[in-house]
mmCIF file of C-alpha atoms in Angstrom:
data_model
loop_
_atom_site.group_PDB
_atom_site.id
_atom_site.type_symbol
_atom_site.label_atom_id
_atom_site.label_comp_id
_atom_site.label_asym_id
_atom_site.label_seq_id
_atom_site.Cartn_x
_atom_site.Cartn_y
_atom_site.Cartn_z
ATOM 1 C CA MET U 1 0.079 0.194 0.204
ATOM 2 C CA VAL U 2 1.436 3.759 -1.078
ATOM 3 C CA ASP U 3 0.668 5.984 1.870
ATOM 4 C CA GLU U 4 1.697 9.079 0.526
ATOM 5 C CA VAL U 5 0.841 11.010 -2.632
ATOM 6 C CA GLU U 6 3.537 9.367 -5.529
ATOM 7 C CA THR U 7 3.597 10.743 -9.130
ATOM 8 C CA PHE U 8 3.219 8.144 -11.013
ATOM 9 C CA PRO U 9 5.917 7.492 -13.908
ATOM 10 C CA ALA U 10 5.276 9.577 -17.055
ATOM 11 C CA ALA U 11 5.131 7.391 -20.150
ATOM 12 C CA PRO U 12 7.777 5.830 -22.368
ATOM 13 C CA GLY U 13 8.497 8.977 -25.054
ATOM 14 C CA ARG U 14 8.540 6.588 -28.042
ATOM 15 C CA ALA U 15 5.030 6.028 -29.571
ATOM 16 C CA PRO U 16 3.224 3.301 -28.032
ATOM 17 C CA ASP U 17 3.932 -0.611 -29.414
ATOM 18 C CA VAL U 18 0.042 -1.191 -29.516
ATOM 19 C CA ALA U 19 -3.005 1.352 -29.136
ATOM 20 C CA ASP U 20 -6.386 1.079 -29.706
ATOM 21 C CA ASP U 21 -9.674 3.341 -29.055
ATOM 22 C CA PHE U 22 -12.097 0.843 -30.777
ATOM 23 C CA ARG U 23 -13.401 3.625 -32.725
ATOM 24 C CA GLY U 24 -13.557 1.205 -36.069
ATOM 25 C CA PRO U 25 -16.260 -0.345 -37.554
ATOM 26 C CA ARG U 26 -15.031 -3.398 -36.051
ATOM 27 C CA LEU U 27 -12.756 -5.289 -32.969
ATOM 28 C CA ARG U 28 -9.172 -5.191 -34.233
ATOM 29 C CA GLU U 29 -8.053 -9.564 -35.115
ATOM 30 C CA ASP U 30 -4.657 -8.722 -34.812
ATOM 31 C CA LEU U 31 -4.693 -7.237 -31.226
ATOM 32 C CA TRP U 32 -8.121 -8.889 -29.169
ATOM 33 C CA VAL U 33 -9.816 -12.113 -28.610
ATOM 34 C CA ASP U 34 -13.180 -11.526 -27.879
ATOM 35 C CA HIS U 35 -14.066 -14.590 -25.388
ATOM 36 C CA TYR U 36 -13.351 -15.497 -21.743
ATOM 37 C CA LEU U 37 -10.632 -17.897 -21.227
ATOM 38 C CA PRO U 38 -12.168 -19.953 -23.786
ATOM 39 C CA HIS U 39 -10.947 -23.208 -23.173
ATOM 40 C CA TRP U 40 -11.941 -23.718 -19.942
ATOM 41 C CA SER U 41 -14.929 -23.109 -21.076
ATOM 42 C CA THR U 42 -17.652 -23.539 -25.110
ATOM 43 C CA PRO U 43 -17.849 -20.903 -27.181
ATOM 44 C CA GLU U 44 -21.015 -19.913 -26.526
ATOM 45 C CA ARG U 45 -20.618 -18.876 -22.927
ATOM 46 C CA SER U 46 -17.176 -17.513 -23.589
ATOM 47 C CA ARG U 47 -18.066 -15.098 -26.472
ATOM 48 C CA ALA U 48 -18.171 -11.567 -25.109
ATOM 49 C CA ARG U 49 -21.277 -9.076 -26.174
ATOM 50 C CA TYR U 50 -19.927 -6.389 -27.041
ATOM 51 C CA ASP U 51 -20.789 -2.360 -28.916
ATOM 52 C CA LEU U 52 -18.865 -0.742 -30.724
ATOM 53 C CA ASP U 53 -20.290 3.122 -31.156
ATOM 54 C CA GLY U 54 -17.303 5.403 -31.748
ATOM 55 C CA ALA U 55 -16.860 6.758 -27.941
ATOM 56 C CA GLY U 56 -14.640 3.145 -27.043
ATOM 57 C CA ILE U 57 -16.262 -0.561 -26.782
ATOM 58 C CA ARG U 58 -19.429 -1.479 -24.594
ATOM 59 C CA LEU U 59 -19.100 -4.236 -23.047
ATOM 60 C CA ARG U 60 -22.214 -6.195 -21.918
ATOM 61 C CA ILE U 61 -24.017 -8.234 -20.052
ATOM 62 C CA ASP U 62 -27.275 -9.834 -21.800
ATOM 63 C CA GLU U 63 -30.349 -10.787 -19.879
ATOM 64 C CA ASP U 64 -30.219 -13.706 -21.853
ATOM 65 C CA GLN U 65 -26.467 -14.280 -21.400
ATOM 66 C CA PRO U 66 -25.093 -17.967 -20.356
ATOM 67 C CA ASP U 67 -22.722 -18.810 -17.535
ATOM 68 C CA TRP U 68 -19.603 -18.969 -18.538
ATOM 69 C CA ARG U 69 -18.750 -22.276 -16.957
ATOM 70 C CA PRO U 70 -22.482 -24.314 -15.289
ATOM 71 C CA GLU U 71 -19.497 -25.338 -12.582
ATOM 72 C CA ASP U 72 -19.142 -21.689 -11.491
ATOM 73 C CA ALA U 73 -22.316 -20.303 -12.388
ATOM 74 C CA PRO U 74 -24.263 -17.554 -11.235
ATOM 75 C CA LEU U 75 -21.470 -15.803 -13.317
ATOM 76 C CA ARG U 76 -21.282 -14.821 -16.737
ATOM 77 C CA VAL U 77 -18.951 -12.488 -18.109
ATOM 78 C CA SER U 78 -17.867 -9.952 -21.506
ATOM 79 C CA ASN U 79 -14.129 -10.005 -22.400
ATOM 80 C CA LEU U 80 -11.285 -8.677 -24.162
ATOM 81 C CA GLN U 81 -8.101 -10.806 -24.367
ATOM 82 C CA THR U 82 -4.702 -10.080 -26.183
ATOM 83 C CA GLY U 83 -3.751 -13.824 -26.599
ATOM 84 C CA VAL U 84 -5.192 -17.195 -25.441
ATOM 85 C CA PHE U 85 -3.367 -20.498 -24.997
ATOM 86 C CA SER U 86 -4.316 -24.366 -24.397
ATOM 87 C CA GLY U 87 -3.063 -27.990 -24.200
ATOM 88 C CA PRO U 88 -5.344 -30.505 -25.941
ATOM 89 C CA PRO U 89 -9.046 -30.594 -24.896
ATOM 90 C CA GLY U 90 -9.214 -32.967 -21.287
ATOM 91 C CA SER U 91 -5.840 -31.471 -20.546
ATOM 92 C CA GLY U 92 -4.973 -29.217 -18.039
ATOM 93 C CA ARG U 93 -3.312 -26.934 -19.769
ATOM 94 C CA GLY U 94 -3.933 -23.536 -20.255
ATOM 95 C CA THR U 95 -3.734 -19.668 -20.005
ATOM 96 C CA HIS U 96 -4.797 -18.286 -16.231
ATOM 97 C CA ARG U 97 -5.318 -22.204 -14.705
ATOM 98 C CA HIS U 98 -7.111 -19.840 -11.545
ATOM 99 C CA ARG U 99 -8.747 -22.831 -9.493
ATOM 100 C CA PRO U 100 -7.426 -25.304 -8.037
ATOM 101 C CA ASP U 101 -10.168 -27.825 -8.057
ATOM 102 C CA GLY U 102 -9.218 -29.610 -11.746
ATOM 103 C CA LEU U 103 -9.658 -26.855 -14.826
ATOM 104 C CA VAL U 104 -10.115 -29.297 -17.968
ATOM 105 C CA VAL U 105 -10.035 -28.135 -21.720
ATOM 106 C CA ARG U 106 -13.209 -28.030 -23.026
ATOM 107 C CA THR U 107 -12.632 -26.163 -26.440
ATOM 108 C CA GLY U 108 -8.423 -26.576 -28.187
ATOM 109 C CA THR U 109 -7.789 -22.504 -28.902
ATOM 110 C CA PRO U 110 -4.145 -22.983 -30.828
ATOM 111 C CA GLU U 111 -1.497 -20.303 -29.151
ATOM 112 C CA CYS U 112 -2.338 -16.882 -30.512
ATOM 113 C CA LEU U 113 -0.316 -14.346 -29.016
ATOM 114 C CA LEU U 114 -0.916 -11.168 -30.519
ATOM 115 C CA TRP U 115 0.418 -8.967 -27.213
ATOM 116 C CA ALA U 116 2.227 -10.834 -24.471
ATOM 117 C CA PRO U 117 5.355 -8.501 -22.797
ATOM 118 C CA SER U 118 7.248 -9.643 -20.506
ATOM 119 C CA SER U 119 8.086 -6.200 -18.633
ATOM 120 C CA GLY U 120 6.555 -2.458 -19.712
ATOM 121 C CA ARG U 121 3.973 -0.443 -19.471
ATOM 122 C CA VAL U 122 -0.096 -0.411 -20.373
ATOM 123 C CA ASP U 123 -2.710 2.834 -19.630
ATOM 124 C CA VAL U 124 -6.780 1.740 -20.187
ATOM 125 C CA THR U 125 -8.847 4.675 -19.568
ATOM 126 C CA VAL U 126 -12.090 2.915 -18.887
ATOM 127 C CA SER U 127 -15.703 4.179 -17.361
ATOM 128 C CA ALA U 128 -16.646 1.155 -14.750
ATOM 129 C CA SER U 129 -20.257 -0.441 -14.112
ATOM 130 C CA ALA U 130 -22.914 0.920 -11.517
ATOM 131 C CA ASP U 131 -25.011 -1.800 -12.386
ATOM 132 C CA ASP U 132 -25.706 -4.061 -9.578
ATOM 133 C CA GLY U 133 -23.681 -7.528 -9.321
ATOM 134 C CA CYS U 134 -20.608 -6.214 -11.652
ATOM 135 C CA MET U 135 -17.304 -5.811 -11.493
ATOM 136 C CA LEU U 136 -14.860 -4.447 -14.136
ATOM 137 C CA ALA U 137 -11.453 -5.604 -13.857
ATOM 138 C CA ALA U 138 -8.139 -5.716 -16.369
ATOM 139 C CA TRP U 139 -5.730 -7.900 -15.322
ATOM 140 C CA LEU U 140 -2.416 -9.048 -16.750
ATOM 141 C CA VAL U 141 -1.767 -12.595 -17.045
ATOM 142 C CA GLY U 142 1.094 -15.496 -17.493
ATOM 143 C CA THR U 143 0.722 -17.424 -21.316
ATOM 144 C CA GLU U 144 1.330 -20.276 -19.419
ATOM 145 C CA HIS U 145 2.618 -21.368 -23.620
ATOM 146 C CA LEU U 146 6.577 -21.929 -22.238
ATOM 147 C CA SER U 147 5.302 -23.636 -18.509
ATOM 148 C CA PRO U 148 2.686 -24.347 -16.128
ATOM 149 C CA GLU U 149 4.909 -21.775 -13.274
ATOM 150 C CA HIS U 150 4.266 -19.140 -15.952
ATOM 151 C CA SER U 151 1.171 -18.466 -14.158
ATOM 152 C CA GLY U 152 1.141 -14.880 -12.045
ATOM 153 C CA GLU U 153 -1.089 -11.976 -12.196
ATOM 154 C CA ILE U 154 -0.452 -8.172 -12.284
ATOM 155 C CA CYS U 155 -4.587 -6.663 -10.879
ATOM 156 C CA VAL U 156 -4.209 -3.839 -12.732
ATOM 157 C CA PHE U 157 -7.693 -2.833 -10.640
ATOM 158 C CA GLU U 158 -11.250 -4.846 -9.972
ATOM 159 C CA ILE U 159 -14.152 -2.227 -9.779
ATOM 160 C CA ASP U 160 -17.037 -3.717 -7.960
ATOM 161 C CA ALA U 161 -20.478 -1.920 -8.949
ATOM 162 C CA SER U 162 -21.118 -1.518 -5.376
ATOM 163 C CA ALA U 163 -17.799 0.271 -4.307
ATOM 164 C CA VAL U 164 -18.564 3.549 -7.170
ATOM 165 C CA GLY U 165 -19.879 6.756 -5.642
ATOM 166 C CA ARG U 166 -19.870 10.296 -6.767
ATOM 167 C CA VAL U 167 -16.909 11.359 -5.044
ATOM 168 C CA GLU U 168 -14.885 8.757 -4.546
ATOM 169 C CA SER U 169 -14.679 4.454 -5.427
ATOM 170 C CA GLY U 170 -12.900 1.413 -4.052
ATOM 171 C CA ALA U 171 -10.442 -0.826 -5.870
ATOM 172 C CA ARG U 172 -8.527 -3.927 -5.390
ATOM 173 C CA CYS U 173 -5.358 -4.456 -6.762
ATOM 174 C CA GLY U 174 -1.887 -5.399 -6.768
ATOM 175 C CA LEU U 175 -0.766 -9.771 -7.448
ATOM 176 C CA LYS U 176 -1.932 -13.014 -7.467
ATOM 177 C CA ALA U 177 0.105 -15.792 -7.843
ATOM 178 C CA HIS U 178 -1.643 -18.407 -8.504
ATOM 179 C CA GLY U 179 0.491 -21.277 -9.439
ATOM 180 C CA ASP U 180 3.757 -19.225 -9.884
ATOM 181 C CA PRO U 181 6.234 -20.716 -6.827
ATOM 182 C CA ALA U 182 7.971 -17.210 -6.896
ATOM 183 C CA LEU U 183 5.837 -14.856 -6.545
ATOM 184 C CA VAL U 184 3.525 -13.829 -2.769
ATOM 185 C CA THR U 185 0.227 -12.434 -3.404
ATOM 186 C CA GLU U 186 -0.098 -9.134 -2.403
ATOM 187 C CA MET U 187 -3.616 -7.545 -3.150
ATOM 188 C CA VAL U 188 -4.460 -4.269 -1.568
ATOM 189 C CA GLU U 189 -7.947 -2.447 -1.306
ATOM 190 C CA VAL U 190 -7.615 1.946 -2.519
ATOM 191 C CA THR U 191 -9.679 4.468 -2.353
ATOM 192 C CA VAL U 192 -9.897 6.527 -5.772
ATOM 193 C CA PRO U 193 -11.448 10.394 -5.916
ATOM 194 C CA LEU U 194 -13.239 9.794 -8.227
ATOM 195 C CA ASP U 195 -16.485 8.236 -9.734
ATOM 196 C CA ALA U 196 -15.400 5.802 -11.265
ATOM 197 C CA SER U 197 -18.603 4.905 -13.380
ATOM 198 C CA LEU U 198 -17.157 7.794 -16.121
ATOM 199 C CA PRO U 199 -13.654 8.113 -17.644
ATOM 200 C CA HIS U 200 -10.590 7.467 -15.859
ATOM 201 C CA THR U 201 -6.965 6.106 -16.362
ATOM 202 C CA TRP U 202 -5.313 3.361 -14.691
ATOM 203 C CA SER U 203 -1.639 2.529 -15.648
ATOM 204 C CA VAL U 204 1.061 -0.083 -14.409
ATOM 205 C CA GLN U 205 4.446 -0.859 -14.841
ATOM 206 C CA TRP U 206 6.406 -3.302 -14.627
ATOM 207 C CA GLY U 207 10.038 -5.726 -14.978
ATOM 208 C CA PRO U 208 12.464 -6.624 -13.498
ATOM 209 C CA ALA U 209 12.546 -3.110 -10.722
ATOM 210 C CA GLY U 210 8.977 -4.226 -9.344
ATOM 211 C CA THR U 211 5.023 -3.591 -10.464
ATOM 212 C CA VAL U 212 3.428 0.165 -9.839
ATOM 213 C CA ILE U 213 0.314 0.769 -10.397
ATOM 214 C CA GLY U 214 -1.502 4.128 -10.653
ATOM 215 C CA CYS U 215 -4.917 5.254 -10.941
ATOM 216 C CA GLU U 216 -5.210 9.626 -12.644
ATOM 217 C CA GLY U 217 -1.458 9.249 -12.193
ATOM 218 C CA VAL U 218 -1.185 9.088 -8.880
ATOM 219 C CA VAL U 219 0.420 5.519 -7.876
ATOM 220 C CA VAL U 220 -1.976 3.496 -5.305
ATOM 221 C CA ALA U 221 -0.386 0.877 -4.747
ATOM 222 C CA ARG U 222 3.528 -1.157 -5.843
ATOM 223 C CA SER U 223 5.815 -4.085 -4.917
ATOM 224 C CA ALA U 224 8.878 -5.533 -5.672
ATOM 225 C CA ALA U 225 7.998 -8.649 -7.010
ATOM 226 C CA ALA U 226 6.994 -8.754 -10.931
ATOM 227 C CA PRO U 227 5.999 -11.925 -13.042
ATOM 228 C CA GLY U 228 9.140 -11.782 -15.730
ATOM 229 C CA TYR U 229 7.135 -13.865 -18.661
ATOM 230 C CA PRO U 230 4.740 -12.835 -20.639
ATOM 231 C CA LEU U 231 1.522 -11.842 -19.753
ATOM 232 C CA ILE U 232 -1.172 -11.717 -22.036
ATOM 233 C CA LEU U 233 -3.776 -8.150 -21.300
ATOM 234 C CA MET U 234 -7.386 -9.349 -20.205
ATOM 235 C CA LEU U 235 -10.132 -6.860 -19.465
ATOM 236 C CA ASP U 236 -13.700 -7.721 -18.216
ATOM 237 C CA LEU U 237 -16.670 -7.058 -17.630
ATOM 238 C CA PHE U 238 -18.491 -9.654 -14.841
ATOM 239 C CA GLU U 239 -21.967 -10.060 -13.108
ATOM 240 C CA ILE U 240 -21.266 -12.417 -10.631
ATOM 241 C CA GLY U 241 -24.324 -13.675 -8.730
ATOM 242 C CA SER U 242 -28.060 -13.426 -9.921
ATOM 243 C CA ARG U 243 -29.823 -12.405 -12.653
ATOM 244 C CA SER U 244 -31.211 -9.226 -12.018
ATOM 245 C CA GLU U 245 -34.867 -9.459 -12.245
ATOM 246 C CA GLY U 246 -37.066 -6.807 -13.582
ATOM 247 C CA PRO U 247 -38.035 -4.492 -17.196
ATOM 248 C CA GLY U 248 -34.698 -2.123 -17.826
ATOM 249 C CA CYS U 249 -32.233 -4.225 -15.308
ATOM 250 C CA TYR U 250 -30.576 -5.492 -18.996
ATOM 251 C CA PRO U 251 -28.236 -5.423 -20.401
ATOM 252 C CA LYS U 252 -25.282 -4.152 -18.282
ATOM 253 C CA SER U 253 -22.512 -2.137 -19.020
ATOM 254 C CA ALA U 254 -18.912 -0.635 -19.147
ATOM 255 C CA ARG U 255 -16.942 0.756 -21.613
ATOM 256 C CA ILE U 256 -13.210 0.490 -22.226
ATOM 257 C CA HIS U 257 -12.060 3.730 -23.932
ATOM 258 C CA ALA U 258 -8.710 3.349 -24.945
ATOM 259 C CA VAL U 259 -5.653 0.786 -24.227
ATOM 260 C CA ARG U 260 -2.478 2.041 -24.556
ATOM 261 C CA GLY U 261 0.650 -0.570 -24.428
ATOM 262 C CA TRP U 262 4.844 -0.300 -24.600
ATOM 263 C CA ALA U 263 6.565 -3.875 -23.854
ATOM 264 C CA GLY U 264 9.549 -4.705 -22.911
ATOM 265 C CA GLY U 265 10.336 -8.403 -24.055
ATOM 266 C CA SER U 266 7.784 -10.039 -25.862
ATOM 267 C CA VAL U 267 6.061 -12.328 -27.894
ATOM 268 C CA ARG U 268 3.590 -10.782 -31.007
ATOM 269 C CA GLY U 269 2.118 -13.010 -34.184
ATOM 270 C CA ARG U 270 -0.415 -15.742 -33.513
#
């Protein structure tokens, strides 16, 4: 946890390696996979619901959206990620083995690493959801295509709708070890002085010197540790819990306005 106001480091003095304002007529297939961890589920359950309307991408949870996996119900998600990897169906190999109870590949997904830096910086501008039961998150997650131990996560932010306020909002951020024996989970609760349902920018910088996370140019968390292997960026809107009832509850939504990324070492290409 950071106790004093500290300015987040300035962006590199060069053009970003990846940049997306989501202004095109279609989602960029050279940068985004529009499924949430599709190997652990099936396409109709993992596929994202979204709109491109010239003001960013609006991630949606629709009333008829199925649960991501029956075993995890009730849980619905619309997600973008910059890569995917899995072993064959029936195996336990795949990106983000985030559960300890035996995830098994249901849909084989060829290795597709569109942007997977092992160090660098990401800035993401978002408007979080204030809809009941929702959470907006941004994660950098180990690909695991080289080793199942490359499974650590940088949680840039997780914002629950219930923590969004007009003057200040709460979030979680930090590191999650998952299956990486070299990392220790270090998650903190932070309060930022803004309405997170309005556009605002989160930043993360990581590498051999550690991990620094910021919001609107101010450092909110840091760690001396950082994953040192390829990570994909995941941008997720979740609805957790029972479906809302009554007219006008759906769609539930959050918006990603822009993403900028600078890589140190990286893995690119299909």
